Amino acid sequence: MFKRLFQLLFLIVILYAAKPLWEGPVSKYVDLSFLDPLDARVETVLDEELIGSVLDYTKQSIAKVVSFISNKTAESRVPDEVAQPALETPTQSLISIHNIEIGMPEAEVKSKLGEPMRKSVNEYGTEWLTFHQDYQNFVMLSYDIKRRVNAVYTNDRLISSSLGIEYGAAKADVRAVNGEPITEIRKGTNIYKLQDDEGMDIFHSDGVYIYVFYDLHQNNTVTAVQLISDQLEQRKTALYAPQNDAMRKGFEIQLFDLTNAARVRHGRSILTWDDKAAVAARKHSMDMAVHDYFSHENLHGESPFDRMKKDGVKFVSAGENLAYGQSSSIFAHEGLMNSKGHRDNILIRDYQFLGIGVDFNDKEQPYYTENFFAK
């Protein structure tokens, strides 16, 4: 009997404590003046110490719920759409990205894009400078020793060209204008045969290598473009970049930015970097590289979820993507986006956090691990 009475009392106190939350909206439709006597009644009938403690508990609970909802909203924020720049016809070359052309001086780039969001080492031995507004108008570019653009990439609607290459263009239309893609790159006395990759074409025109990436899940249409100057391409004499800590960190943060740019492009929220998940991911990449295997389950039978828990990651849902052997973060990301299961992980709406770990085997081949989760 006392238990039921306490439950009824607790319910009344909850409604009373929450009155400021519902009183305003409800009063627009119902005259609540009849509750005034009840307010006084509640305060005199209920024991002051009891109501004080229950009210405190209730208010704390309400505050926690409000805080939880606010945090969830912030963590799952889909950025407001920003204006895209008016694209101009390239003046010095046949193709530009975000009105940036190969050979453009740094001062002119700064006048168009401002300062970069971050810098990171890339596989060409230079730095990717990353520009975006909440991962919209996303661009990465590199400078040569004279501070002129020698590489630029985007996976946004920022491509202007006279070559039929633009975001969303059909692969057949691109090839109709540019012919068949090249199948090899000559570097000095060496010839590098290019793998037949249905998700990518490489064209060579006007002193620029044009890497065109296609979305196999969007009718083979252009989803990203990378421009590399002849001079920079010739500098990269090996398929894989030398392994070092700066390269590892570069690949990790580039893959993180590329993933967020893709999520925003598809109407998803921006993920937050998580250090613990990154540690778990890096350990798995290192383990695969050292012990020469490629699997979500390690040699001790541990799943991605086991490994994440072991490294202190608390989650209600989680997923893992793996990639191996791609010579850059861009190639790894575009490959993952063209693989159904990996793409689904990248675009899951409920995910809030991401940690990425990269390591290299003795042949300098990179292993990429992405750990997604929500909590």
Coordinates of C-alpha atoms in Angstrom, one line a residue:
M1 CA 0.0 0.0 0.0
F2 CA 2.8 2.4 1.0
K3 CA 4.7 1.5 -2.2
R4 CA 1.7 2.5 -4.4
L5 CA 1.2 5.7 -2.4
F6 CA 4.9 6.6 -2.9
Q7 CA 4.7 5.8 -6.6
L8 CA 1.6 8.1 -6.9
L9 CA 3.4 10.8 -4.9
F10 CA 6.5 10.4 -7.1
L11 CA 4.4 10.8 -10.2
I12 CA 2.8 14.0 -8.9
V13 CA 6.2 15.4 -8.0
I14 CA 7.5 14.6 -11.5
L15 CA 4.6 16.4 -13.1
Y16 CA 5.0 19.3 -10.7
A17 CA 8.8 19.5 -11.2
A18 CA 8.4 19.4 -15.0
K19 CA 5.7 22.0 -15.0
P20 CA 8.0 24.8 -16.4
L21 CA 8.6 22.5 -19.4
W22 CA 5.0 21.9 -20.3
E23 CA 3.1 24.8 -18.8
G24 CA 3.9 27.3 -21.5
P25 CA 2.9 25.2 -24.6
V26 CA -0.2 23.7 -22.9
S27 CA -1.4 27.1 -21.6
K28 CA -1.8 28.3 -25.2
Y29 CA -4.8 25.9 -25.5
V30 CA -6.0 25.3 -22.0
D31 CA -6.6 27.8 -19.1
L32 CA -4.4 26.4 -16.3
S33 CA -5.4 28.9 -13.6
F34 CA -7.4 26.1 -11.9
L35 CA -4.0 24.5 -10.9
D36 CA -2.9 27.5 -8.8
P37 CA -4.6 26.2 -5.7
L38 CA -3.2 22.8 -6.3
D39 CA 0.3 24.3 -6.4
A40 CA -0.1 25.6 -2.9
R41 CA -1.7 22.4 -1.8
V42 CA 1.2 20.3 -3.0
E43 CA 3.7 22.5 -1.2
T44 CA 1.8 22.4 2.1
V45 CA 0.7 18.7 2.1
L46 CA 3.9 17.1 1.0
D47 CA 6.7 16.9 3.5
E48 CA 9.2 19.6 2.8
E49 CA 12.2 17.3 3.2
L50 CA 10.7 14.6 1.0
I51 CA 9.6 16.9 -1.8
G52 CA 12.9 18.6 -1.7
S53 CA 14.8 15.4 -2.2
V54 CA 12.4 14.1 -4.8
L55 CA 12.4 17.4 -6.6
D56 CA 16.2 17.5 -6.6
Y57 CA 16.3 14.0 -8.0
T58 CA 13.6 14.7 -10.6
K59 CA 15.3 17.9 -11.7
Q60 CA 18.6 16.2 -12.0
S61 CA 17.0 13.4 -14.1
I62 CA 15.4 15.9 -16.3
A63 CA 18.6 17.8 -16.7
K64 CA 20.4 14.6 -17.6
V65 CA 17.8 13.8 -20.3
V66 CA 18.0 17.3 -21.7
S67 CA 21.9 17.2 -21.7
F68 CA 21.8 13.7 -23.3
I69 CA 19.5 15.0 -26.1
S70 CA 21.6 18.1 -26.5
N71 CA 24.8 16.0 -26.8
K72 CA 23.2 13.6 -29.2
T73 CA 22.1 16.5 -31.3
A74 CA 25.5 18.1 -31.3
E75 CA 27.3 14.9 -32.0
S76 CA 25.0 14.0 -34.9
R77 CA 24.9 17.5 -36.4
V78 CA 24.3 17.6 -40.1
P79 CA 25.9 20.9 -41.2
D80 CA 23.9 23.6 -42.8
E81 CA 24.4 23.8 -46.5
V82 CA 26.9 26.4 -47.6
A83 CA 27.0 28.2 -50.9
Q84 CA 29.2 26.6 -53.6
P85 CA 31.5 28.9 -55.5
A86 CA 30.8 30.1 -59.0
L87 CA 33.0 27.9 -61.2
E88 CA 35.1 29.8 -63.8
T89 CA 36.4 28.4 -67.0
P90 CA 40.1 27.4 -66.6
T91 CA 42.5 30.0 -68.1
Q92 CA 45.8 28.2 -68.0
S93 CA 44.8 24.5 -68.3
L94 CA 41.9 22.3 -69.5
I95 CA 40.6 21.5 -66.0
S96 CA 40.4 23.2 -62.6
I97 CA 39.1 22.3 -59.1
H98 CA 37.4 25.0 -57.0
N99 CA 38.9 27.5 -59.6
I100 CA 42.4 26.2 -58.6
E101 CA 44.6 25.2 -61.5
I102 CA 47.9 23.3 -61.6
G103 CA 50.7 25.9 -61.5
M104 CA 48.7 28.6 -59.6
P105 CA 50.8 30.6 -57.1
E106 CA 50.1 30.3 -53.4
A107 CA 49.1 33.9 -53.1
E108 CA 46.3 33.5 -55.6
V109 CA 45.1 30.3 -53.9
K110 CA 44.9 32.1 -50.5
S111 CA 42.9 34.9 -52.1
K112 CA 40.4 32.3 -53.2
L113 CA 40.4 29.8 -50.3
G114 CA 42.0 31.5 -47.3
E115 CA 44.0 29.4 -44.9
P116 CA 43.9 25.6 -44.8
M117 CA 42.1 23.7 -42.1
R118 CA 45.1 21.3 -41.7
K119 CA 48.3 20.0 -43.3
S120 CA 49.5 16.4 -43.6
V121 CA 52.2 14.5 -45.4
N122 CA 51.2 12.7 -48.6
E123 CA 52.6 9.8 -50.6
Y124 CA 54.3 12.2 -53.1
G125 CA 56.6 13.6 -50.4
T126 CA 54.7 16.9 -50.2
E127 CA 51.8 18.1 -48.0
W128 CA 48.1 18.0 -48.6
L129 CA 46.6 21.3 -47.5
T130 CA 42.9 20.7 -46.7
F131 CA 40.2 23.3 -47.2
H132 CA 36.5 23.0 -46.4
Q133 CA 33.5 24.5 -44.6
D134 CA 32.1 21.8 -42.4
Y135 CA 33.4 19.4 -45.0
Q136 CA 31.6 21.1 -47.8
N137 CA 33.5 22.6 -50.7
F138 CA 36.2 20.0 -49.8
V139 CA 39.6 20.4 -51.5
M140 CA 43.1 19.1 -50.8
L141 CA 46.0 20.6 -52.7
S142 CA 49.8 20.6 -52.7
Y143 CA 52.6 23.1 -53.5
D144 CA 55.9 22.6 -55.2
I145 CA 59.2 24.2 -53.9
K146 CA 58.2 27.5 -55.6
R147 CA 54.9 27.4 -53.8
R148 CA 52.8 26.7 -56.9
V149 CA 50.0 24.2 -57.0
N150 CA 51.3 20.8 -58.2
A151 CA 48.3 18.6 -57.0
V152 CA 44.7 19.1 -56.2
Y153 CA 41.8 16.8 -55.2
T154 CA 38.1 17.1 -54.6
N155 CA 35.1 14.9 -54.1
D156 CA 32.7 17.8 -54.4
R157 CA 30.9 19.6 -57.2
L158 CA 33.9 21.9 -57.8
I159 CA 35.2 20.6 -61.1
S160 CA 35.3 22.8 -64.2
S161 CA 36.8 21.6 -67.5
S162 CA 36.5 21.4 -71.2
L163 CA 37.2 17.7 -71.1
G164 CA 33.6 16.5 -70.2
I165 CA 34.8 15.8 -66.7
E166 CA 32.5 17.1 -64.0
Y167 CA 30.9 15.8 -60.8
G168 CA 28.1 13.4 -61.7
A169 CA 29.2 12.9 -65.4
A170 CA 28.8 9.4 -66.8
K171 CA 31.9 7.3 -67.3
A172 CA 30.9 6.6 -70.9
D173 CA 30.6 10.4 -71.6
V174 CA 34.0 11.1 -70.0
R175 CA 35.7 8.4 -72.2
A176 CA 33.8 9.6 -75.3
V177 CA 35.6 13.0 -74.9
N178 CA 39.0 11.8 -73.6
G179 CA 39.3 8.4 -75.3
E180 CA 40.5 5.3 -73.5
P181 CA 42.4 5.9 -70.2
I182 CA 46.2 5.3 -70.1
T183 CA 47.4 1.9 -69.0
E184 CA 50.9 2.7 -68.0
I185 CA 53.1 5.6 -66.7
R186 CA 56.7 5.9 -67.8
K187 CA 59.1 7.2 -65.2
G188 CA 62.7 7.5 -66.5
T189 CA 63.7 4.1 -67.7
N190 CA 60.9 2.4 -65.8
I191 CA 57.3 1.7 -67.0
Y192 CA 54.6 1.2 -64.4
K193 CA 51.7 -0.8 -65.6
L194 CA 48.4 0.4 -64.1
Q195 CA 45.9 -2.1 -62.7
D196 CA 42.6 -2.3 -64.5
D197 CA 40.3 -0.6 -62.0
E198 CA 36.7 -0.1 -63.0
G199 CA 36.3 2.6 -60.3
M200 CA 39.0 4.8 -61.7
D201 CA 40.4 6.2 -65.0
I202 CA 43.7 8.0 -65.6
F203 CA 44.1 10.5 -68.4
H204 CA 47.1 12.5 -69.3
S205 CA 46.6 15.9 -70.9
D206 CA 48.4 19.3 -70.9
G207 CA 51.1 18.2 -68.5
V208 CA 48.7 16.9 -66.0
Y209 CA 47.7 13.4 -64.9
I210 CA 44.0 13.4 -64.3
Y211 CA 42.7 10.7 -61.9
V212 CA 38.9 10.3 -62.3
F213 CA 37.1 8.3 -59.7
Y214 CA 33.6 6.8 -60.4
D215 CA 30.9 5.9 -58.0
L216 CA 29.9 2.3 -59.0
H217 CA 26.7 2.6 -56.8
Q218 CA 25.6 5.8 -58.6
N219 CA 25.6 4.5 -62.2
N220 CA 29.3 4.8 -62.8
T221 CA 29.4 8.6 -62.5
V222 CA 32.2 10.9 -61.5
T223 CA 32.5 11.2 -57.8
A224 CA 36.1 12.6 -57.3
V225 CA 39.0 14.0 -59.3
Q226 CA 42.7 14.3 -58.5
L227 CA 45.1 16.3 -60.6
I228 CA 48.9 15.7 -60.4
S229 CA 51.5 17.7 -62.3
D230 CA 54.0 15.8 -64.6
Q231 CA 56.8 16.9 -62.4
L232 CA 55.2 15.6 -59.2
E233 CA 54.2 12.3 -60.7
Q234 CA 57.8 11.8 -61.9
R235 CA 59.1 12.4 -58.5
K236 CA 57.3 9.4 -57.1
T237 CA 59.6 6.7 -58.3
A238 CA 58.0 3.8 -56.3
L239 CA 54.5 2.5 -56.0
Y240 CA 54.5 2.9 -52.3
A241 CA 55.7 5.9 -50.2
P242 CA 58.5 5.3 -47.7
Q243 CA 57.0 4.3 -44.4
N244 CA 57.4 6.6 -41.4
D245 CA 55.4 8.1 -38.6
A246 CA 54.5 11.3 -40.5
M247 CA 53.2 9.2 -43.4
R248 CA 51.1 7.0 -41.1
K249 CA 49.6 10.1 -39.4
G250 CA 49.0 11.7 -42.8
F251 CA 47.1 8.7 -44.1
E252 CA 45.0 8.5 -40.9
I253 CA 43.9 12.1 -40.8
Q254 CA 43.4 12.3 -44.6
L255 CA 41.2 9.2 -44.5
F256 CA 39.2 10.7 -41.6
D257 CA 38.6 14.0 -43.6
L258 CA 37.7 12.1 -46.7
T259 CA 35.2 10.0 -44.8
N260 CA 33.5 13.0 -43.3
A261 CA 33.4 14.8 -46.7
A262 CA 31.7 11.7 -48.2
R263 CA 29.2 11.6 -45.3
V264 CA 28.3 15.2 -45.6
R265 CA 27.9 14.8 -49.4
H266 CA 25.4 12.1 -48.7
G267 CA 23.4 14.1 -46.1
R268 CA 25.0 12.4 -43.0
S269 CA 26.4 14.0 -39.8
I270 CA 30.1 14.8 -39.2
L271 CA 31.9 12.2 -37.2
T272 CA 34.2 13.1 -34.3
W273 CA 37.7 11.7 -34.0
D274 CA 38.1 9.3 -31.1
D275 CA 41.6 8.6 -29.8
K276 CA 40.8 5.3 -28.1
A277 CA 39.2 3.9 -31.3
A278 CA 42.2 5.1 -33.2
V279 CA 44.5 3.2 -30.9
A280 CA 42.5 0.0 -31.4
A281 CA 42.5 0.5 -35.1
R282 CA 46.3 1.2 -35.3
K283 CA 47.0 -1.9 -33.2
H284 CA 45.0 -4.0 -35.6
S285 CA 46.7 -2.5 -38.7
M286 CA 50.1 -3.2 -37.1
D287 CA 49.1 -6.7 -36.2
M288 CA 48.0 -7.5 -39.7
A289 CA 51.1 -5.9 -41.2
V290 CA 53.5 -7.8 -38.9
H291 CA 51.8 -11.2 -39.1
D292 CA 50.8 -11.0 -42.8
Y293 CA 47.1 -11.5 -42.6
F294 CA 44.0 -9.5 -43.6
S295 CA 40.9 -10.1 -41.5
H296 CA 38.4 -8.5 -39.1
E297 CA 39.2 -11.3 -36.6
N298 CA 42.8 -11.3 -35.4
L299 CA 44.9 -14.4 -34.8
H300 CA 43.7 -14.6 -31.2
G301 CA 40.0 -14.9 -32.4
E302 CA 39.2 -11.4 -31.2
S303 CA 36.5 -9.4 -33.2
P304 CA 36.6 -5.7 -33.8
F305 CA 34.2 -5.3 -30.9
D306 CA 36.4 -7.3 -28.5
R307 CA 39.4 -5.2 -29.5
M308 CA 37.6 -1.9 -29.1
K309 CA 36.3 -2.8 -25.7
K310 CA 39.8 -3.9 -24.6
D311 CA 41.1 -0.4 -25.5
G312 CA 38.4 1.3 -23.5
V313 CA 35.9 2.2 -26.3
K314 CA 32.3 2.3 -24.9
F315 CA 29.7 1.9 -27.6
V316 CA 26.1 0.8 -28.3
S317 CA 26.8 0.1 -31.9
A318 CA 30.1 -0.2 -33.9
G319 CA 31.6 -1.2 -37.2
E320 CA 34.9 -1.7 -38.8
N321 CA 36.3 -1.1 -42.3
L322 CA 39.6 -2.6 -43.5
A323 CA 41.6 -1.8 -46.6
Y324 CA 45.0 -3.1 -47.7
G325 CA 47.6 -2.3 -50.4
Q326 CA 46.2 1.0 -51.7
S327 CA 49.1 3.4 -52.2
S328 CA 47.2 6.4 -50.7
S329 CA 44.4 7.4 -48.4
I330 CA 42.5 8.7 -51.4
F331 CA 42.7 5.3 -53.2
A332 CA 41.8 3.5 -50.0
H333 CA 38.7 5.7 -49.4
E334 CA 37.4 5.6 -53.0
G335 CA 37.8 1.8 -53.0
L336 CA 35.9 1.5 -49.7
M337 CA 33.1 3.7 -51.1
N338 CA 32.8 1.3 -54.1
S339 CA 32.5 -1.7 -51.8
K340 CA 28.9 -2.2 -50.7
G341 CA 29.5 -3.3 -47.1
H342 CA 32.2 -0.7 -46.4
R343 CA 30.2 2.0 -48.0
D344 CA 27.2 1.1 -45.8
N345 CA 29.5 1.5 -42.7
I346 CA 30.7 4.9 -43.9
L347 CA 27.2 6.2 -44.4
I348 CA 25.4 4.7 -41.3
R349 CA 23.4 7.6 -39.9
D350 CA 23.7 6.7 -36.2
Y351 CA 27.5 6.7 -36.0
Q352 CA 29.0 9.6 -34.1
F353 CA 32.7 8.7 -33.7
L354 CA 35.6 7.4 -35.8
G355 CA 39.1 6.3 -35.1
I356 CA 41.6 5.3 -37.8
G357 CA 44.8 3.5 -37.7
V358 CA 47.4 2.8 -40.4
D359 CA 50.6 0.7 -40.5
F360 CA 52.9 -0.7 -43.1
N361 CA 54.4 -4.1 -43.8
D362 CA 58.0 -4.7 -44.8
K363 CA 57.1 -4.0 -48.4
E364 CA 55.8 -0.6 -47.4
Q365 CA 52.2 -1.6 -48.2
P366 CA 49.7 0.2 -46.0
Y367 CA 47.0 -1.4 -43.9
Y368 CA 44.0 0.8 -43.1
T369 CA 41.6 0.2 -40.2
E370 CA 38.5 2.4 -39.6
N371 CA 36.6 1.9 -36.3
F372 CA 33.1 3.6 -36.3
F373 CA 30.8 3.7 -33.3
A374 CA 27.9 5.4 -31.5
K375 CA 27.3 5.7 -27.7

